[in-house]
Short mmCIF file of C-alpha atoms in Angstrom, two decimals:
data_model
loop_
_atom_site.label_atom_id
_atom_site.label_comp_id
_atom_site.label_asym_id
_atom_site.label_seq_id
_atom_site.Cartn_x
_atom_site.Cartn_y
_atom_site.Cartn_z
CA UNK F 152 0.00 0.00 0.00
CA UNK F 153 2.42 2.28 0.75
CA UNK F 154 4.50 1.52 -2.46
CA UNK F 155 1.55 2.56 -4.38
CA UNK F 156 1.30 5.67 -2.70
CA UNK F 157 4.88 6.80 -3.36
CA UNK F 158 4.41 5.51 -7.33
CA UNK F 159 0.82 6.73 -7.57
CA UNK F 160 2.06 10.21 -9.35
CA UNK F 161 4.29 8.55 -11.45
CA UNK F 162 1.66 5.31 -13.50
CA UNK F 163 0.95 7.74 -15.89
CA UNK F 164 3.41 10.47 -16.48
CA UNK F 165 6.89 8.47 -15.90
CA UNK F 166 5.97 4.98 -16.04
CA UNK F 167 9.81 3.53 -17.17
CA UNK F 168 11.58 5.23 -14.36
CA UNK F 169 8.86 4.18 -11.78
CA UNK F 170 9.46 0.59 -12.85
CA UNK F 171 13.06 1.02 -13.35
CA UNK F 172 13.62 1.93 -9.46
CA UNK F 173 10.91 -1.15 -8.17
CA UNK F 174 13.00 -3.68 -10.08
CA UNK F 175 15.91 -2.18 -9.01
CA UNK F 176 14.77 -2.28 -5.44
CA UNK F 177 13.77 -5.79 -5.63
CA UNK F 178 17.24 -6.62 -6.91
CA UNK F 179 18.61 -5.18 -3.75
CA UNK F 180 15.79 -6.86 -1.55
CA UNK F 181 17.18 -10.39 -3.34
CA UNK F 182 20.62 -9.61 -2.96
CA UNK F 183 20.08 -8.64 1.26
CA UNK F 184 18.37 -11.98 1.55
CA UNK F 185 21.19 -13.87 -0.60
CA UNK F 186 23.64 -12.03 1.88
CA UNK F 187 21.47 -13.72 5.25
CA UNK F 188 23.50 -15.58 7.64
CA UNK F 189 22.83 -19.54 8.00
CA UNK F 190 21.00 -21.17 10.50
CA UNK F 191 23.57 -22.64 13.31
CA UNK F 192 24.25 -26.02 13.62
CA UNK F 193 24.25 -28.79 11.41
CA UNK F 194 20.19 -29.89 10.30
CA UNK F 195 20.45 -33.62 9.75
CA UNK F 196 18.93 -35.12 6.38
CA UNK F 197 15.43 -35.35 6.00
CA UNK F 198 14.93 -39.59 5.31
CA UNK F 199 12.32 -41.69 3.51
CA UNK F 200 11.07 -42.66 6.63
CA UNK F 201 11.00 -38.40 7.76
CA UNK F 202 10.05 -36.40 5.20
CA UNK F 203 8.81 -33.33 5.23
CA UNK F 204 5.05 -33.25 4.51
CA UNK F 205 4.66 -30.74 1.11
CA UNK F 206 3.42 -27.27 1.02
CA UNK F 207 -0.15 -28.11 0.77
CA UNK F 208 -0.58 -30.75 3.25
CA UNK F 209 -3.19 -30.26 5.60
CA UNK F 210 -4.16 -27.34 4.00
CA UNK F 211 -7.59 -25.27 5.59
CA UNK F 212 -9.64 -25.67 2.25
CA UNK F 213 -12.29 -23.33 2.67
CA UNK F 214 -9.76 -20.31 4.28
CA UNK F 215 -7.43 -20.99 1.12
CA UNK F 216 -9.88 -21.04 -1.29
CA UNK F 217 -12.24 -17.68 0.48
CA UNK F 218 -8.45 -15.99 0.73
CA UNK F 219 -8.05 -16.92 -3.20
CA UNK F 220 -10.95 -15.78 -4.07
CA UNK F 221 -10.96 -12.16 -1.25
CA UNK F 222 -7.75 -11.38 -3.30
CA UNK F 223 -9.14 -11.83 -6.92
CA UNK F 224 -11.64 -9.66 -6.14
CA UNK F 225 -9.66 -7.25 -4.41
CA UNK F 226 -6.94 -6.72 -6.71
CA UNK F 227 -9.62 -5.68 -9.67
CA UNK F 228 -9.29 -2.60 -7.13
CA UNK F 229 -5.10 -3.04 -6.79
CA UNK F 230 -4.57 -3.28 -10.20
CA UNK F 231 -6.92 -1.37 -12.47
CA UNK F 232 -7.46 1.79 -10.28
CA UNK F 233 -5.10 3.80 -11.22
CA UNK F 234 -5.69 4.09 -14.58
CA UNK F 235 -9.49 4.72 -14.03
CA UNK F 236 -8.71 7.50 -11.23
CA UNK F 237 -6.49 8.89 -12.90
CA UNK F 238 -8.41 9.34 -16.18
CA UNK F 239 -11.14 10.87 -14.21
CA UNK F 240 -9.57 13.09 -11.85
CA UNK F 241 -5.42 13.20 -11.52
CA UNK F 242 -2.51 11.21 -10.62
CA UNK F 243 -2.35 13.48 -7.05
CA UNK F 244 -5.91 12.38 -6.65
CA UNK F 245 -5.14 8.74 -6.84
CA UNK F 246 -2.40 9.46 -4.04
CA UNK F 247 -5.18 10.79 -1.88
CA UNK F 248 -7.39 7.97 -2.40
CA UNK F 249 -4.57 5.40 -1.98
CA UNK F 250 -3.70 8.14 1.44
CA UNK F 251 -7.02 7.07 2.44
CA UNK F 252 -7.35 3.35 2.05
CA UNK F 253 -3.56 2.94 3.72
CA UNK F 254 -5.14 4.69 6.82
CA UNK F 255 -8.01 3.21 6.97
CA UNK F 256 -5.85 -0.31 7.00
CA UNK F 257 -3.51 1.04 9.74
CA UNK F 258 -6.44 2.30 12.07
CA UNK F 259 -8.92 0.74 11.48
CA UNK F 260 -7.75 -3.26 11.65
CA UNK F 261 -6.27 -3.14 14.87
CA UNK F 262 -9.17 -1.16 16.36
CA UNK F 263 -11.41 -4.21 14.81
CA UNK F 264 -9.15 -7.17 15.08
CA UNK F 265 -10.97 -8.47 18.14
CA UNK F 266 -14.37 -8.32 16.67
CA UNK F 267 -13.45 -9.85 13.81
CA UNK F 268 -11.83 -12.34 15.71
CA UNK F 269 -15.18 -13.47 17.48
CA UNK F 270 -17.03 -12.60 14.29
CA UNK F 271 -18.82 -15.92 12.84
CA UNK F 272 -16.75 -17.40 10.21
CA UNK F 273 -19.73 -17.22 7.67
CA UNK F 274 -20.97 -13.96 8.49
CA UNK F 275 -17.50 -12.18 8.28
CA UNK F 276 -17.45 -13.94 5.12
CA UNK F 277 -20.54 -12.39 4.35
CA UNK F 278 -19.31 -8.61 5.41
CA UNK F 279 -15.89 -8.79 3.64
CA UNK F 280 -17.48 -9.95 -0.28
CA UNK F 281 -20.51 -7.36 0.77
CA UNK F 282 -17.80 -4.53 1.49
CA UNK F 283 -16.39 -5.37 -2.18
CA UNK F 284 -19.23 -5.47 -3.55
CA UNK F 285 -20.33 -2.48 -2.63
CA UNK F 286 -17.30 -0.71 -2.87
CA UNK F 287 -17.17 -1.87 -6.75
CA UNK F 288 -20.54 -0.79 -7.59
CA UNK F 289 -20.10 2.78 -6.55
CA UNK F 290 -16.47 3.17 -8.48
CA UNK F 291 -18.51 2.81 -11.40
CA UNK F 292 -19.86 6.20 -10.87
CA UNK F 293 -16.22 7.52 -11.55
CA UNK F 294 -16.65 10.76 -9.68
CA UNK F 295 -13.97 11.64 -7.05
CA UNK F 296 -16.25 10.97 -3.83
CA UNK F 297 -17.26 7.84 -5.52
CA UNK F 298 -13.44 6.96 -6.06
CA UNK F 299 -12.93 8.19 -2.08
CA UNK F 300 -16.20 6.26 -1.31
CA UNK F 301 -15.08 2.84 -3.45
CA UNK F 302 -11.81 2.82 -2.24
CA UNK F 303 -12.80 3.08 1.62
CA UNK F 304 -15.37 0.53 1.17
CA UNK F 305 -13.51 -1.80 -0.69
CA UNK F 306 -10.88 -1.55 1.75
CA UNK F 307 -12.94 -2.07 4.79
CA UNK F 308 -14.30 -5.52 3.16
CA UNK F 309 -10.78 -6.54 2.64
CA UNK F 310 -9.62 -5.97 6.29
CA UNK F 311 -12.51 -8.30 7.42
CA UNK F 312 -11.78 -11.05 4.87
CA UNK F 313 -7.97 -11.27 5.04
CA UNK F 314 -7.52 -10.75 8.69
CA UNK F 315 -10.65 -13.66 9.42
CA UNK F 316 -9.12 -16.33 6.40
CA UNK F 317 -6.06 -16.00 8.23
CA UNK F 318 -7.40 -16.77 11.52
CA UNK F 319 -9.56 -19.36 10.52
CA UNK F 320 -6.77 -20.87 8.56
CA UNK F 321 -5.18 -21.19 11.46
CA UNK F 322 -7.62 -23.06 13.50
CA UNK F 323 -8.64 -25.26 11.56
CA UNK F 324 -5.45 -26.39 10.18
CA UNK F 325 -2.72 -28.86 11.92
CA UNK F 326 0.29 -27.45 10.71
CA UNK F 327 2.85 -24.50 11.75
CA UNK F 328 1.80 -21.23 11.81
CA UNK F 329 4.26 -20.39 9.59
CA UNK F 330 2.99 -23.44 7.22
CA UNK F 331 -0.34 -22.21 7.11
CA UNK F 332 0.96 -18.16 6.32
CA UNK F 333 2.64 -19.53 3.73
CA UNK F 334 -0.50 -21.63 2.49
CA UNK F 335 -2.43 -18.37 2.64
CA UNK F 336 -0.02 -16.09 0.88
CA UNK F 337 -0.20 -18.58 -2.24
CA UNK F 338 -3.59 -18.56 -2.26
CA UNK F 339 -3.52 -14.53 -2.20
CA UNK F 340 -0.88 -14.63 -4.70
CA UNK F 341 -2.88 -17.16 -6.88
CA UNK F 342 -6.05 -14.82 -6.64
CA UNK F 343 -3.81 -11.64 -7.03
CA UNK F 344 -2.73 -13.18 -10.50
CA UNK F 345 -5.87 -14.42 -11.99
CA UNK F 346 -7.09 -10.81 -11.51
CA UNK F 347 -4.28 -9.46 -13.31
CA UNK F 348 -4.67 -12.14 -16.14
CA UNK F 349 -8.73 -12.29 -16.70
CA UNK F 350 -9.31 -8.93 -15.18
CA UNK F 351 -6.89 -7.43 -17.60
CA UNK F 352 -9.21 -8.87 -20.47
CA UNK F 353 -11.98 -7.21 -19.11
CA UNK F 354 -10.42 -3.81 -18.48
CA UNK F 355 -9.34 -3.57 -21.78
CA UNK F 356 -12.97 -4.78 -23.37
CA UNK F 357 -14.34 -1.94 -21.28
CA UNK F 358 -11.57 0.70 -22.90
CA UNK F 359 -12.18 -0.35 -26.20
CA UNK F 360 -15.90 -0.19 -25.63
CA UNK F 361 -15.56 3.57 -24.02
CA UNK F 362 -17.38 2.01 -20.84
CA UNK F 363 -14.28 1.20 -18.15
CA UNK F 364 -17.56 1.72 -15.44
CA UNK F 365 -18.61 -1.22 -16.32
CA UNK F 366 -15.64 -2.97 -15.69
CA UNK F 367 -16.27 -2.20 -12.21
CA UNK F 368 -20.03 -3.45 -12.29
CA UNK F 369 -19.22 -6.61 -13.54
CA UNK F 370 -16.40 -6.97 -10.63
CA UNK F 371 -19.57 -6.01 -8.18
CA UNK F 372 -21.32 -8.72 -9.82
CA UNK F 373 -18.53 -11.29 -9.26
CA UNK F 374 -18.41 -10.01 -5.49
CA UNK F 375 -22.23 -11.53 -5.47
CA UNK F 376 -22.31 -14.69 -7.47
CA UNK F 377 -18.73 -15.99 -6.91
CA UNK F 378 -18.81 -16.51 -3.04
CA UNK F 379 -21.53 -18.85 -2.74
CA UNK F 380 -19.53 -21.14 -4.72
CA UNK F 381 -17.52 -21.46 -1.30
CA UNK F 382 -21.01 -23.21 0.16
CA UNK F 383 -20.02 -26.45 -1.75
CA UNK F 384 -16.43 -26.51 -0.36
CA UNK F 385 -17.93 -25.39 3.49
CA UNK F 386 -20.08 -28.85 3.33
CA UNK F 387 -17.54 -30.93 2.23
CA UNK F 388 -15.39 -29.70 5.26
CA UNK F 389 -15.31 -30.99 8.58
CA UNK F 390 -16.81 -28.90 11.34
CA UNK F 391 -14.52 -28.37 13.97
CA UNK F 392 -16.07 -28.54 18.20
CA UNK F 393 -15.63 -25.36 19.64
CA UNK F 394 -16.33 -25.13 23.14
CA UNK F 395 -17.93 -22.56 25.33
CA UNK F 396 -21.00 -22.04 22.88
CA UNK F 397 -18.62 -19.81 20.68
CA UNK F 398 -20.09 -19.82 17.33
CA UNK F 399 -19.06 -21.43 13.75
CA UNK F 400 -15.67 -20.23 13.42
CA UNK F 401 -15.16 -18.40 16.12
CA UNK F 402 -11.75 -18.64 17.80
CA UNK F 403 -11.22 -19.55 21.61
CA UNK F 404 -8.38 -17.24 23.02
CA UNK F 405 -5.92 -20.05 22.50
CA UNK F 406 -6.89 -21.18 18.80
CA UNK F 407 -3.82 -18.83 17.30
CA UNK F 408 -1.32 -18.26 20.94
CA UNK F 409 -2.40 -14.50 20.35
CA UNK F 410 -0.39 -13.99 17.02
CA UNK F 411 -2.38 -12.12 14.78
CA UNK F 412 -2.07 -12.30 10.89
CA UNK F 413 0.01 -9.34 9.00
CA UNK F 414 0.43 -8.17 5.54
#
């Protein structure tokens, strides 16, 4: 978020230096990590009898697959934004609205971290794809309070869905913690990129057509019709007890040792 809000000025009017210095800083980010020191001590080799389970085992189906889908969604907004913002109002203007949604993030999440935390599995579900929803519908306006109003909305229904996949992931699934981040960034990445490829598609259908608005309809659409598709996967997975009459999905204080989920 904050990346985007340095670059936001620069999409349009200097595009080959902006991505000049990101690659450039993600050479020097690989290089750091190249220069880490080594774990002490020698690790003895993994045997037949030993190894190591694989990435996906024991994965939390329906938090991977929600998380998938929260970030294909989301990243309609990540991705296409600034070139609709900008077209309707300036590159500063995107900054502000960017300003906005990385505050809301930083004040806002904490402050609701432990409601969402006792929040009902399905009905944070239910807030987060609403939020999007929502948020996606009134972008298509394409004024500047509806790119302020989008923007905050969209962000809000984000908050609720990646903070509560991660948690849930987390309860329901066996492995590390670390594991299970791990499981839930690829499913955000996975998401993140089949936005960028079929979204793309769409964006550009809209451009050629003279309607980008309805780009953002359809993704409002999507928002609707694509999460109940996680129904199918929610009966096919086993409900876990949770004691104390919490409800569906809620966490007890021990479910994650008090770590809480970050970016």
């Amino acid at each position: 978020m904050l990346c985007g809000l340095i670059a936001g000025p620069f999409v349009l009017s200097s595009p080959g230096w902006l991505f000049a210095a990101v690659t450039a800083l993600f050479l020097a980010i690989t290089a750091g990590h190249a220069r880490l020191p080594g774990t002490d001590g020698a690790r003895p080799l993994a045997s037949e009898d030993t190894a190591r389970p694989g990435l996906l085992a024991g994965v939390a189906l329906l938090p991977f697959a929600a998380n998938a889908l929260a970030f294909y969604l989301y990243f309609h907004f990540q991705h296409f934004l600034a070139v609709y913002a900008v077209e309707r109002a300036s590159s500063a203007f995107y900054s502000v609205v960017l300003l906005l949604c990385f505050t809301l993030v930083i004040v806002v999440q904490p402050l609701a971290s432990a409601l969402i935390r006792r929040m009902p599995y399905a009905l944070a579900l239910a807030v987060g794809f609403t939020g999007l929803a929502t948020g996606s519908a009134v972008l298509a306006a394409g004024t500047r309070a509806a790119l302020l109003a989008g923007g905050a909305l969209i962000t809000l229904g984000d908050i609720v869905l990646f903070l509560k996949n991660d948690l849930e992931a987390l309860r329901r699934s066996p492995r590390s913690d670390a594991v299970v981040f791990g499981q839930q960034r690829l499913a955000a990445g996975l998401g993140a990129c089949a936005s960028g490829v079929l979204g793309g598609q769409l964006y550009g259908l809209g451009e050629r057509a003279g309607h980008t608005g309805w780009f953002w309809l359809l993704a409002a659409v999507q928002c609707l019709l694509l999460p109940p598709l996680l129904l199918t996967l929610r009966r096919r997975t086993a409900r876990l007890p949770v004691s104390d009459g919490d409800h569906e999905g809620a966490l007890t204080r021990d479910d994650t040792d008090g770590r809480i989920p970050g970016r």
